[in-house]
Short mmCIF file of C-alpha atoms in Angstrom, two decimals:
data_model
loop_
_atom_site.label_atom_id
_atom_site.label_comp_id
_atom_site.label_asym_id
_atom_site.label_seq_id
_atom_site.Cartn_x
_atom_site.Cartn_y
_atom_site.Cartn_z
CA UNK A 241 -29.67 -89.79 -6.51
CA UNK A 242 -29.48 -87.21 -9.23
CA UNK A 243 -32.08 -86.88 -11.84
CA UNK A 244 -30.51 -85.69 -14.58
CA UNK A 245 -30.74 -88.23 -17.62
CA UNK A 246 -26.56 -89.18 -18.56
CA UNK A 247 -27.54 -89.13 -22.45
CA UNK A 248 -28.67 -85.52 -22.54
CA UNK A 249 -27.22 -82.30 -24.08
CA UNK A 250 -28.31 -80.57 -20.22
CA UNK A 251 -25.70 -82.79 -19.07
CA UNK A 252 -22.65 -80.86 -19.26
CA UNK A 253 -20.35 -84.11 -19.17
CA UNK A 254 -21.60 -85.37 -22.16
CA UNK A 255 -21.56 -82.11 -24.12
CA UNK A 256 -18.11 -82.16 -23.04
CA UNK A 257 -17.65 -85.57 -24.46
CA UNK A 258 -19.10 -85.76 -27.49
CA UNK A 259 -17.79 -82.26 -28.42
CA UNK A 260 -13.88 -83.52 -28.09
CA UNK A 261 -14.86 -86.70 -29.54
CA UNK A 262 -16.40 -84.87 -32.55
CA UNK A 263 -12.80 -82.31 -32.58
CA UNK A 264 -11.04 -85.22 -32.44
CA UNK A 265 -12.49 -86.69 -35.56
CA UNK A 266 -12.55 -83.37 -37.74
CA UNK A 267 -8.70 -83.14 -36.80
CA UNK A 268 -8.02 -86.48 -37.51
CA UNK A 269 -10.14 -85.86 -41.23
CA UNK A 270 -8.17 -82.40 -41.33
CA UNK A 271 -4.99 -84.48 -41.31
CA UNK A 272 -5.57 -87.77 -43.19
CA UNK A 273 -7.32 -86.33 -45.91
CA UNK A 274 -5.97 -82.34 -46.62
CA UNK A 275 -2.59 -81.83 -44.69
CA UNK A 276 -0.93 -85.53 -45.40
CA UNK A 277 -2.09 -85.61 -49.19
CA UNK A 278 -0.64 -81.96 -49.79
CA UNK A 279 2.64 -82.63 -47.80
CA UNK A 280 2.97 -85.57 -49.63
CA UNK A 281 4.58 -83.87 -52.88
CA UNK A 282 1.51 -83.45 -54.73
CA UNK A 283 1.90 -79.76 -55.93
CA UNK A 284 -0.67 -79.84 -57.85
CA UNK A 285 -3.49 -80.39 -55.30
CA UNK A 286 -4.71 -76.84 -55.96
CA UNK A 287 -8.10 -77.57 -54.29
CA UNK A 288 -9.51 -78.86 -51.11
CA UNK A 289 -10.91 -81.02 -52.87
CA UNK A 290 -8.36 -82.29 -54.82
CA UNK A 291 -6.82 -82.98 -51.62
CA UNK A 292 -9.95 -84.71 -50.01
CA UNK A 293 -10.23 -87.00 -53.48
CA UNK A 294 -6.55 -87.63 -53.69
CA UNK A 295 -6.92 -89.31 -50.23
CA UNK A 296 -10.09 -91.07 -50.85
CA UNK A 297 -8.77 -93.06 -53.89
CA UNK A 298 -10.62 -91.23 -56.04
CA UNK A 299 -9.01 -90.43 -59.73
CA UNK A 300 -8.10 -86.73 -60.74
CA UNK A 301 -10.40 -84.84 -62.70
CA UNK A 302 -9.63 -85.46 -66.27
CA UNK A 303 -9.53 -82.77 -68.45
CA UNK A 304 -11.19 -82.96 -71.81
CA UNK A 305 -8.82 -82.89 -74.81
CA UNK A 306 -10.90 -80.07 -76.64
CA UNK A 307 -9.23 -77.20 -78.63
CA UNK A 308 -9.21 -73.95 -76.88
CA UNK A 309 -12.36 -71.82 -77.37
CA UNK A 310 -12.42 -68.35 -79.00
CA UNK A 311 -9.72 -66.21 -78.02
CA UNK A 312 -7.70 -68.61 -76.08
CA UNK A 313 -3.83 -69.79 -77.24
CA UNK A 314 -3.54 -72.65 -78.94
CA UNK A 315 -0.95 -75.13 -77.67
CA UNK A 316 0.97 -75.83 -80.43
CA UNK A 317 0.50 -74.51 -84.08
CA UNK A 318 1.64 -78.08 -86.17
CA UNK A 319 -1.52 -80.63 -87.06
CA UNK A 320 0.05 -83.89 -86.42
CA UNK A 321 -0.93 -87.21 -88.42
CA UNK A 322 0.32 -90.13 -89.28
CA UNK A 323 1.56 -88.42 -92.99
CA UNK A 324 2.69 -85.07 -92.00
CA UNK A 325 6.11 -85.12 -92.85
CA UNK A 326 5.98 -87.21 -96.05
CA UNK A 327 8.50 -89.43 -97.83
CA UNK A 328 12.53 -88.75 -96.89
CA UNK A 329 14.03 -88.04 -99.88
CA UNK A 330 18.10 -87.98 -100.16
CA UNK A 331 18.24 -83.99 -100.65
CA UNK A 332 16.73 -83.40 -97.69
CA UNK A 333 18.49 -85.14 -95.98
CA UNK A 334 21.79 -84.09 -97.02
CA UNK A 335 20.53 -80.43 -96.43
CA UNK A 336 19.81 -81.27 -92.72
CA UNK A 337 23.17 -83.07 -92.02
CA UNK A 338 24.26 -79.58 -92.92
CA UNK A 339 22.14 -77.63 -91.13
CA UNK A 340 22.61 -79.97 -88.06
CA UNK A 341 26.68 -78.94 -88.14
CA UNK A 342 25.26 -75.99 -86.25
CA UNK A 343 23.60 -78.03 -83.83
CA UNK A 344 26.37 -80.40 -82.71
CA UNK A 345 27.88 -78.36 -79.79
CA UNK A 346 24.97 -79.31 -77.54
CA UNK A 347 23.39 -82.41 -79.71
CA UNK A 348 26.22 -84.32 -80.59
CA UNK A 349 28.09 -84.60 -83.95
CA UNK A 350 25.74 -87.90 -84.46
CA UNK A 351 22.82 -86.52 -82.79
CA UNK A 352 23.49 -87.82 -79.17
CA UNK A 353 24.00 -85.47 -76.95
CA UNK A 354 27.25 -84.74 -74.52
CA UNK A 355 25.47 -81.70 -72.50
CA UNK A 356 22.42 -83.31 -70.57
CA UNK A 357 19.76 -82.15 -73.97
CA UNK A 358 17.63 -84.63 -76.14
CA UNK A 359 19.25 -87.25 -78.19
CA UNK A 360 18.11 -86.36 -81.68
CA UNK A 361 19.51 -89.36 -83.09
CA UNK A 362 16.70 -92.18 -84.24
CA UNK A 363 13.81 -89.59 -83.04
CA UNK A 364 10.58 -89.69 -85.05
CA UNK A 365 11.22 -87.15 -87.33
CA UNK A 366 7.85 -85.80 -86.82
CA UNK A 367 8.28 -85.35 -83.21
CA UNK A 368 11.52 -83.69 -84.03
CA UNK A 369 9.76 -81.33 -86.62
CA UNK A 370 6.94 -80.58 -84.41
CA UNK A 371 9.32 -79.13 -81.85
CA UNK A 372 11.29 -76.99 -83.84
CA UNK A 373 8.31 -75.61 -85.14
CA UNK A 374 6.82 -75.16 -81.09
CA UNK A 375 10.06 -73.47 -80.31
CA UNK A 376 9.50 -70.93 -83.22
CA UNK A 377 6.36 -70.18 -82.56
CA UNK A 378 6.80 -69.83 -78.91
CA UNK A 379 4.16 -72.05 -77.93
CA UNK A 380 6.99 -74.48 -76.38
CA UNK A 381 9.06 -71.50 -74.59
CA UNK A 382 12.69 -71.75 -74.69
CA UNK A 383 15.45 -68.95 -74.22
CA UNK A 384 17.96 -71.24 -75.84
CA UNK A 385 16.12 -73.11 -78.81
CA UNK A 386 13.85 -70.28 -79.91
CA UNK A 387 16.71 -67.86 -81.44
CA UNK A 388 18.10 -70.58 -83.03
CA UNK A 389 15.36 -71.92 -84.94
CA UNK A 390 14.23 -68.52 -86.22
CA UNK A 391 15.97 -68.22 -88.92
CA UNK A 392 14.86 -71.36 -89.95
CA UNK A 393 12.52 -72.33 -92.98
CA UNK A 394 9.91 -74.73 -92.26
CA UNK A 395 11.64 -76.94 -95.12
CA UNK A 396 14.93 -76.76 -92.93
CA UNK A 397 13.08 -77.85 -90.01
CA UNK A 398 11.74 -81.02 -92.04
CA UNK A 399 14.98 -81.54 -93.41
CA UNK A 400 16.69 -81.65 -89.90
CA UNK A 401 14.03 -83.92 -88.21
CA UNK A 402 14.71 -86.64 -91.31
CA UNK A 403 18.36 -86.29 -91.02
CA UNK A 404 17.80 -86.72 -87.69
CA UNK A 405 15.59 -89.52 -87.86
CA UNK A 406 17.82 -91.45 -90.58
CA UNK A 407 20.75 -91.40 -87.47
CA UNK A 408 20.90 -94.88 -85.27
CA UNK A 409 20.64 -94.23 -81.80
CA UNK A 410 24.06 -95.02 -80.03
CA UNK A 411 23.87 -96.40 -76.70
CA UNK A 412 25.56 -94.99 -73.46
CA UNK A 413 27.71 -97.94 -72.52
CA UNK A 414 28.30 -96.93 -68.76
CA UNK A 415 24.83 -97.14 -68.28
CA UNK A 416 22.99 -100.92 -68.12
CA UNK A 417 19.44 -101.64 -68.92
CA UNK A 418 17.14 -102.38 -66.32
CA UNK A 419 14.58 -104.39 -68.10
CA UNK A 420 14.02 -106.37 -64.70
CA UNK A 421 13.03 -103.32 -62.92
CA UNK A 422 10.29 -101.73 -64.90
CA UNK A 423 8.65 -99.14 -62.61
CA UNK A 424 4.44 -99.85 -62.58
CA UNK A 425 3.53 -96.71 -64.37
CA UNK A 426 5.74 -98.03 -66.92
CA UNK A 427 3.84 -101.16 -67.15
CA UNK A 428 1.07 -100.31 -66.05
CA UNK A 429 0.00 -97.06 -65.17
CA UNK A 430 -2.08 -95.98 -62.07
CA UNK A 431 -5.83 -96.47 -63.62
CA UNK A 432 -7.36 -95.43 -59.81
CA UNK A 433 -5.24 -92.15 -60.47
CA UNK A 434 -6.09 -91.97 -64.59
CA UNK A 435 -2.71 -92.35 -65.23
CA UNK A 436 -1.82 -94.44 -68.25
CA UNK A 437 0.87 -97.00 -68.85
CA UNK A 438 4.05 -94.72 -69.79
CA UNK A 439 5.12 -97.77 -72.57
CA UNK A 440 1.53 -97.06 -74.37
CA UNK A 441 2.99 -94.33 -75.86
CA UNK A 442 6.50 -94.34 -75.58
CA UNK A 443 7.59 -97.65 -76.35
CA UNK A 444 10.11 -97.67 -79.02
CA UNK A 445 8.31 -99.96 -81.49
CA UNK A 446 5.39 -98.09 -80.39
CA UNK A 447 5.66 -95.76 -83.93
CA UNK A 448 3.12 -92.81 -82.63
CA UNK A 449 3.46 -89.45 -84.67
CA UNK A 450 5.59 -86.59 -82.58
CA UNK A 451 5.98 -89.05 -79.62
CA UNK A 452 9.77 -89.29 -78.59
CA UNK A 453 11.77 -92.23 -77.39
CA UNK A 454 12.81 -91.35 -73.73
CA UNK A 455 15.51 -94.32 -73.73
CA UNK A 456 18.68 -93.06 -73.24
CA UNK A 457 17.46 -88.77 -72.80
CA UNK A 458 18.98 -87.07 -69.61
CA UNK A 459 17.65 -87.71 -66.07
CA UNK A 460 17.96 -84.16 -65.66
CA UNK A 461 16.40 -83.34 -68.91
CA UNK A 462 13.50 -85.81 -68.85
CA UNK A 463 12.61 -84.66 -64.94
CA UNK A 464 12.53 -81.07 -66.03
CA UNK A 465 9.91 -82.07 -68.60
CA UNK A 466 8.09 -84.09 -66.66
CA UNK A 467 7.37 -81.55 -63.67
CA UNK A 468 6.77 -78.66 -66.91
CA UNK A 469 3.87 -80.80 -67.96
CA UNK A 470 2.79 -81.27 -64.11
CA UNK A 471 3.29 -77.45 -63.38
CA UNK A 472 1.91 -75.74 -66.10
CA UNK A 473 5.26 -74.40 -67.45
CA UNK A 474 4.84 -76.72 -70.65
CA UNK A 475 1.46 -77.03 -72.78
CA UNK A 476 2.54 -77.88 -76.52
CA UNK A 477 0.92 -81.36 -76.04
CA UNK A 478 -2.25 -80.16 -78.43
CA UNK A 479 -4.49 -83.04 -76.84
CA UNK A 480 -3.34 -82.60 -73.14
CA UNK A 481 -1.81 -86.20 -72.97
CA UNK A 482 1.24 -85.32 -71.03
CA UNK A 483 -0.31 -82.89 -68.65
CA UNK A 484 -3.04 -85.29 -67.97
CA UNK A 485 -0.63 -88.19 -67.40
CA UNK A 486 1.59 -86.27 -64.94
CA UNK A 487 -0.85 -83.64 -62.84
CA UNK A 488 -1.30 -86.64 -60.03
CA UNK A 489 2.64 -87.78 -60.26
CA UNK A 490 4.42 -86.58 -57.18
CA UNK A 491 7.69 -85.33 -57.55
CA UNK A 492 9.11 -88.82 -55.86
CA UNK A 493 7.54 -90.88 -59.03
CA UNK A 494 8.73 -88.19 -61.73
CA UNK A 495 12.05 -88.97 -60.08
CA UNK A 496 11.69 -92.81 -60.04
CA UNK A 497 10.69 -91.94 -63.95
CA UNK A 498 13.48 -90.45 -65.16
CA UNK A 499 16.25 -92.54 -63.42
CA UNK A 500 14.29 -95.60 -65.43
CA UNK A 501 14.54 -93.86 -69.00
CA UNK A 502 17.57 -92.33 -68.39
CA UNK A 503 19.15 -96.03 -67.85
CA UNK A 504 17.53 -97.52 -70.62
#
């Protein structure tokens, strides 16, 4: 009978054992929490970590909503409050229903659009201003937009967003609202993922300065946006809220996003 003890790194058996057992486990980590989370359409798992948190339930880091320090670019140049664009007065209105004229090939002759870009029609007008003024500026980047709003006066930009703003919204009539089928980060949000309810903010009656209604807006359009904010490719939002609500969306729930406002 041999002597050799059965629990004992001198028995080559059981190195061999608890060395595949121990492979076995790191490829079955490997899998579950770094090659499933990152294959799973979540882009913007830069990190291992990321990856190893995403799995584990844990919520995304949240980045603080401090201005950029010395010698960084500021993501938007407008201030927004509650009173930045003042009382509507008739003039300026008027002026912007002119000024709009040049507008209606891809916004609509009543501000909602034919061609798949924002409805302007029934925007806050301070979400509309702050825009224009992001396209100008360049900090919202935009081969289209940015030539045309050059020439523009920061008084013509005010004007447009109240003419704008003074516009009812016209509904899409193919389309029927799904008020039964609210998606949960709608309702809800994901608060294991910091992700806030989506109707927090952009609720119609909800009345926050620059915030747009998304009811009615392009799937396209609004998907585009959606994966900017995720990717990088859009920053204007001076506080981070958008690219903080999307960096843990995966490209399936920007999707299931869109179709939802789009139908509204």
């Amino acid at each position: 009978m041999s002597e050799e003890r059965i629990f004992s790194l001198g028995n080559r058996w059981f190195t061999w054992s608890v060395g595949a057992v121990v492979a076995v486990a790191l490829l079955g980590a490997m899998v579950a929490f770094v090659w499933l989370p990152r294959t799973h359409a979540q882009a913007t798992l830069a990190s291992l970590w990321d990856a190893i948190c995403s799995a584990a339930g844990a919520p995304a880091p949240f980045q603080g909503a401090a201005l950029p320090g010395p010698g960084q670019r500021n993501p938007t140049g407008v201030i927004v409050s509650a009173t930045m664009m003042g009382p509507s007065e008739a003039n300026s209105i008027g002026n912007g229903a002119t000024l709009a004229m040049s507008c209606t090939m891809c916004h609509g002759a009543r501000g909602t659009s034919p061609a798949g870009t924002p409805h302007l029609a029934g925007q806050p007008a301070s979400g509309t201003y702050k825009q224009l003024r992001d396209f100008a500026s360049g900090h919202r980047p935009s081969a289209i937009m940015q030539p045309l709003v050059m020439s523009l006066s920061d008084q013509d930009m005010r004007d447009l967003a109240v003419y704008y703003a003074s516009l009812e919204r016209e509904r899409i009539d193919a389309v029927e609202p799904s008020d039964t089928d609210t998606p949960r980060l709608v309702r809800n949000g994901d608060p294991m993922r910091a992700i806030g309810a989506c109707s927090s903010c952009h609720s119609p009656h909800a009345g926050r300065p620059a915030t747009p209604v998304l009811e009615g807006l392009s799937e396209i359009y609004l998907r585009d946006q959606l994966a900017a904010f995720r990717d990088g490719r859009r920053s204007n939002d001076i506080n981070r809220q958008m690219r903080n609500a999307v960096q843990a969306l995966s490209d399936q729930e920007i999707a299931e996003l869109s179709r939802y406002y789009a139908s509204r």
